[in-house]
């Protein structure tokens, strides 16, 4: 049996496929079946971009349904997701790119120039955008993908999430795994 966190969630979706899972203040609604389809599109996109299980996906984006779909799609594809605070400055982002070595960085469109410069300096080959309304190059490319993706098998000892806790200033080194699915980045 897989221990992929997305697979665990998806087992709960089945009986509620037509039930609304997400509703935004703007009135957007997504059923559980649509969440499954959207996350499949993002997982397929990540695979199409050449990301492999165990690769890192850095997300410095505002909260939106599409940001959640990207995160869950990353889990489906076996990626290690690194959500980054939107308040991080270039120096902090540079640190994370250097230490986490993501295969893809997703940022707000207004950060694209700086993010591309930082990514190029750290060997991150791909930078896509996603704005606060869930639109951008990541969204556009995901929309072109099929709404089906086989969730990858994962073992319980494989990392799925890297948590960044910067405190003040430059974050410290990545600590060893402390839980089955979480790696912590801490200033201590």
Short mmCIF file of C-alpha atoms in Angstrom, two decimals:
data_model
loop_
_atom_site.label_atom_id
_atom_site.label_comp_id
_atom_site.label_asym_id
_atom_site.label_seq_id
_atom_site.Cartn_x
_atom_site.Cartn_y
_atom_site.Cartn_z
CA UNK A 1 0.00 0.00 0.00
CA UNK A 2 1.29 3.44 -0.91
CA UNK A 3 1.99 6.01 1.75
CA UNK A 4 1.70 8.91 -0.68
CA UNK A 5 -0.16 11.59 1.27
CA UNK A 6 -2.21 12.58 -1.78
CA UNK A 7 -3.34 8.96 -2.19
CA UNK A 8 -4.57 9.01 1.40
CA UNK A 9 -6.61 12.14 0.71
CA UNK A 10 -7.95 10.78 -2.57
CA UNK A 11 -9.35 7.67 -0.86
CA UNK A 12 -11.64 10.07 1.01
CA UNK A 13 -12.70 11.91 -2.17
CA UNK A 14 -14.47 9.00 -3.91
CA UNK A 15 -17.81 8.98 -2.13
CA UNK A 16 -17.96 12.79 -2.22
CA UNK A 17 -17.02 13.43 -5.86
CA UNK A 18 -19.86 15.87 -6.53
CA UNK A 19 -19.60 17.62 -3.16
CA UNK A 20 -17.97 21.05 -3.05
CA UNK A 21 -14.50 20.72 -1.54
CA UNK A 22 -13.26 24.30 -2.04
CA UNK A 23 -15.21 27.54 -2.20
CA UNK A 24 -13.42 30.87 -2.45
CA UNK A 25 -14.65 34.29 -1.28
CA UNK A 26 -14.96 35.19 -4.99
CA UNK A 27 -17.42 32.32 -5.45
CA UNK A 28 -15.18 29.82 -7.24
CA UNK A 29 -16.22 26.26 -6.40
CA UNK A 30 -14.39 23.00 -6.89
CA UNK A 31 -15.85 19.59 -6.15
CA UNK A 32 -13.71 16.73 -4.86
CA UNK A 33 -13.77 15.23 -8.36
CA UNK A 34 -12.52 18.53 -9.80
CA UNK A 35 -9.78 18.73 -7.17
CA UNK A 36 -8.65 15.27 -8.28
CA UNK A 37 -8.70 16.33 -11.95
CA UNK A 38 -6.87 19.61 -11.33
CA UNK A 39 -4.16 18.01 -9.22
CA UNK A 40 -3.69 15.43 -11.99
CA UNK A 41 -3.09 18.26 -14.49
CA UNK A 42 -0.38 19.78 -12.26
CA UNK A 43 1.23 16.40 -11.57
CA UNK A 44 1.27 15.67 -15.31
CA UNK A 45 2.78 19.09 -16.00
CA UNK A 46 5.56 18.50 -13.48
CA UNK A 47 6.35 15.16 -15.10
CA UNK A 48 6.25 16.76 -18.56
CA UNK A 49 8.72 19.41 -17.35
CA UNK A 50 11.09 16.58 -16.44
CA UNK A 51 10.65 16.60 -12.67
CA UNK A 52 11.20 13.16 -11.15
CA UNK A 53 10.13 11.68 -7.80
CA UNK A 54 12.32 13.15 -5.08
CA UNK A 55 12.91 16.41 -6.97
CA UNK A 56 12.00 19.59 -5.16
CA UNK A 57 9.23 21.99 -6.09
CA UNK A 58 9.63 25.48 -4.59
CA UNK A 59 6.41 27.51 -4.36
CA UNK A 60 6.57 31.19 -3.38
CA UNK A 61 2.98 32.10 -4.18
CA UNK A 62 -0.12 33.55 -2.56
CA UNK A 63 -2.84 31.22 -1.37
CA UNK A 64 -5.29 30.19 -4.10
CA UNK A 65 -7.01 27.00 -5.20
CA UNK A 66 -4.42 26.70 -7.99
CA UNK A 67 -1.56 26.96 -5.47
CA UNK A 68 -3.18 24.10 -3.54
CA UNK A 69 -3.59 22.10 -6.77
CA UNK A 70 0.11 22.66 -7.53
CA UNK A 71 1.11 21.53 -4.05
CA UNK A 72 -1.12 18.43 -4.15
CA UNK A 73 -0.05 17.73 -7.74
CA UNK A 74 3.53 17.81 -6.54
CA UNK A 75 2.70 15.22 -3.90
CA UNK A 76 0.95 13.05 -6.52
CA UNK A 77 4.09 13.19 -8.66
CA UNK A 78 6.35 12.22 -5.75
CA UNK A 79 7.97 15.64 -5.47
CA UNK A 80 9.25 17.25 -2.28
CA UNK A 81 7.27 20.45 -1.93
CA UNK A 82 8.94 23.52 -0.44
CA UNK A 83 6.37 26.25 0.24
CA UNK A 84 8.15 29.58 0.70
CA UNK A 85 6.76 32.63 2.47
CA UNK A 86 5.81 35.37 0.02
CA UNK A 87 7.58 37.87 2.29
CA UNK A 88 11.02 36.30 1.80
CA UNK A 89 13.56 38.65 0.25
CA UNK A 90 16.01 37.78 -2.51
CA UNK A 91 18.74 36.85 -0.02
CA UNK A 92 16.46 34.29 1.64
CA UNK A 93 15.19 32.91 -1.66
CA UNK A 94 18.78 32.58 -2.86
CA UNK A 95 19.57 30.56 0.25
CA UNK A 96 16.68 28.16 -0.30
CA UNK A 97 17.48 27.70 -3.98
CA UNK A 98 21.09 26.95 -3.11
CA UNK A 99 20.26 24.46 -0.35
CA UNK A 100 17.07 22.82 -1.60
CA UNK A 101 18.13 22.67 -5.27
CA UNK A 102 14.57 22.67 -6.64
CA UNK A 103 13.88 21.54 -10.18
CA UNK A 104 11.17 24.20 -10.47
CA UNK A 105 10.51 27.53 -8.78
CA UNK A 106 7.02 29.01 -8.95
CA UNK A 107 6.67 32.69 -8.04
CA UNK A 108 4.32 35.64 -8.47
CA UNK A 109 4.53 37.28 -11.92
CA UNK A 110 5.88 40.49 -10.41
CA UNK A 111 8.81 38.47 -8.96
CA UNK A 112 9.65 36.74 -12.25
CA UNK A 113 12.68 38.87 -13.17
CA UNK A 114 14.34 38.56 -9.75
CA UNK A 115 13.36 34.89 -9.42
CA UNK A 116 14.76 34.05 -12.86
CA UNK A 117 18.06 35.78 -12.01
CA UNK A 118 18.32 33.94 -8.66
CA UNK A 119 17.32 30.61 -10.22
CA UNK A 120 19.90 30.94 -13.00
CA UNK A 121 22.64 31.67 -10.46
CA UNK A 122 21.74 28.51 -8.50
CA UNK A 123 21.15 26.14 -11.41
CA UNK A 124 17.36 26.00 -11.11
CA UNK A 125 16.35 25.31 -14.68
CA UNK A 126 12.73 26.38 -14.62
CA UNK A 127 10.73 29.30 -13.25
CA UNK A 128 6.97 29.62 -13.74
CA UNK A 129 4.45 32.10 -12.37
CA UNK A 130 1.20 31.97 -10.41
CA UNK A 131 -0.55 35.11 -9.18
CA UNK A 132 -2.88 35.69 -6.24
CA UNK A 133 -5.86 34.89 -8.47
CA UNK A 134 -4.37 31.55 -9.54
CA UNK A 135 -3.34 32.69 -13.02
CA UNK A 136 0.08 32.67 -14.64
CA UNK A 137 2.34 30.46 -16.73
CA UNK A 138 2.00 27.52 -14.31
CA UNK A 139 -1.78 27.67 -14.56
CA UNK A 140 -1.73 28.04 -18.36
CA UNK A 141 0.59 25.07 -18.83
CA UNK A 142 -1.37 22.93 -16.37
CA UNK A 143 -4.64 23.66 -18.19
CA UNK A 144 -3.14 22.06 -21.32
CA UNK A 145 -2.46 18.76 -19.51
CA UNK A 146 -4.77 15.74 -19.29
CA UNK A 147 -6.93 15.51 -16.16
CA UNK A 148 -5.60 12.03 -15.32
CA UNK A 149 -2.39 11.03 -13.58
CA UNK A 150 -1.55 7.85 -11.68
CA UNK A 151 -0.55 8.90 -8.15
CA UNK A 152 2.97 7.60 -7.55
CA UNK A 153 3.67 4.98 -4.93
CA UNK A 154 5.62 6.35 -1.98
CA UNK A 155 7.19 4.74 1.07
CA UNK A 156 6.66 6.12 4.55
CA UNK A 157 10.30 7.12 4.90
CA UNK A 158 10.31 9.33 1.79
CA UNK A 159 10.14 13.09 2.32
CA UNK A 160 7.17 14.90 0.78
CA UNK A 161 7.41 18.33 2.39
CA UNK A 162 10.22 20.64 3.43
CA UNK A 163 9.13 23.22 6.00
CA UNK A 164 11.02 26.51 6.15
CA UNK A 165 11.27 28.34 9.47
CA UNK A 166 13.59 31.29 8.99
CA UNK A 167 13.19 33.20 12.23
CA UNK A 168 15.36 36.26 11.62
CA UNK A 169 17.92 36.54 8.84
CA UNK A 170 19.39 33.69 6.84
CA UNK A 171 17.93 30.24 7.52
CA UNK A 172 20.19 27.56 8.96
CA UNK A 173 21.11 24.28 7.31
CA UNK A 174 18.46 21.70 6.51
CA UNK A 175 18.03 19.43 9.51
CA UNK A 176 17.78 15.66 9.18
CA UNK A 177 14.33 14.23 8.71
CA UNK A 178 12.34 14.42 11.93
CA UNK A 179 9.09 12.88 10.77
CA UNK A 180 8.05 10.46 8.09
CA UNK A 181 6.92 13.09 5.59
CA UNK A 182 8.45 16.34 6.79
CA UNK A 183 11.89 17.91 6.64
CA UNK A 184 12.43 21.09 8.65
CA UNK A 185 14.59 24.04 7.69
CA UNK A 186 15.34 25.99 10.87
CA UNK A 187 17.53 28.87 12.03
CA UNK A 188 18.84 26.90 15.03
#
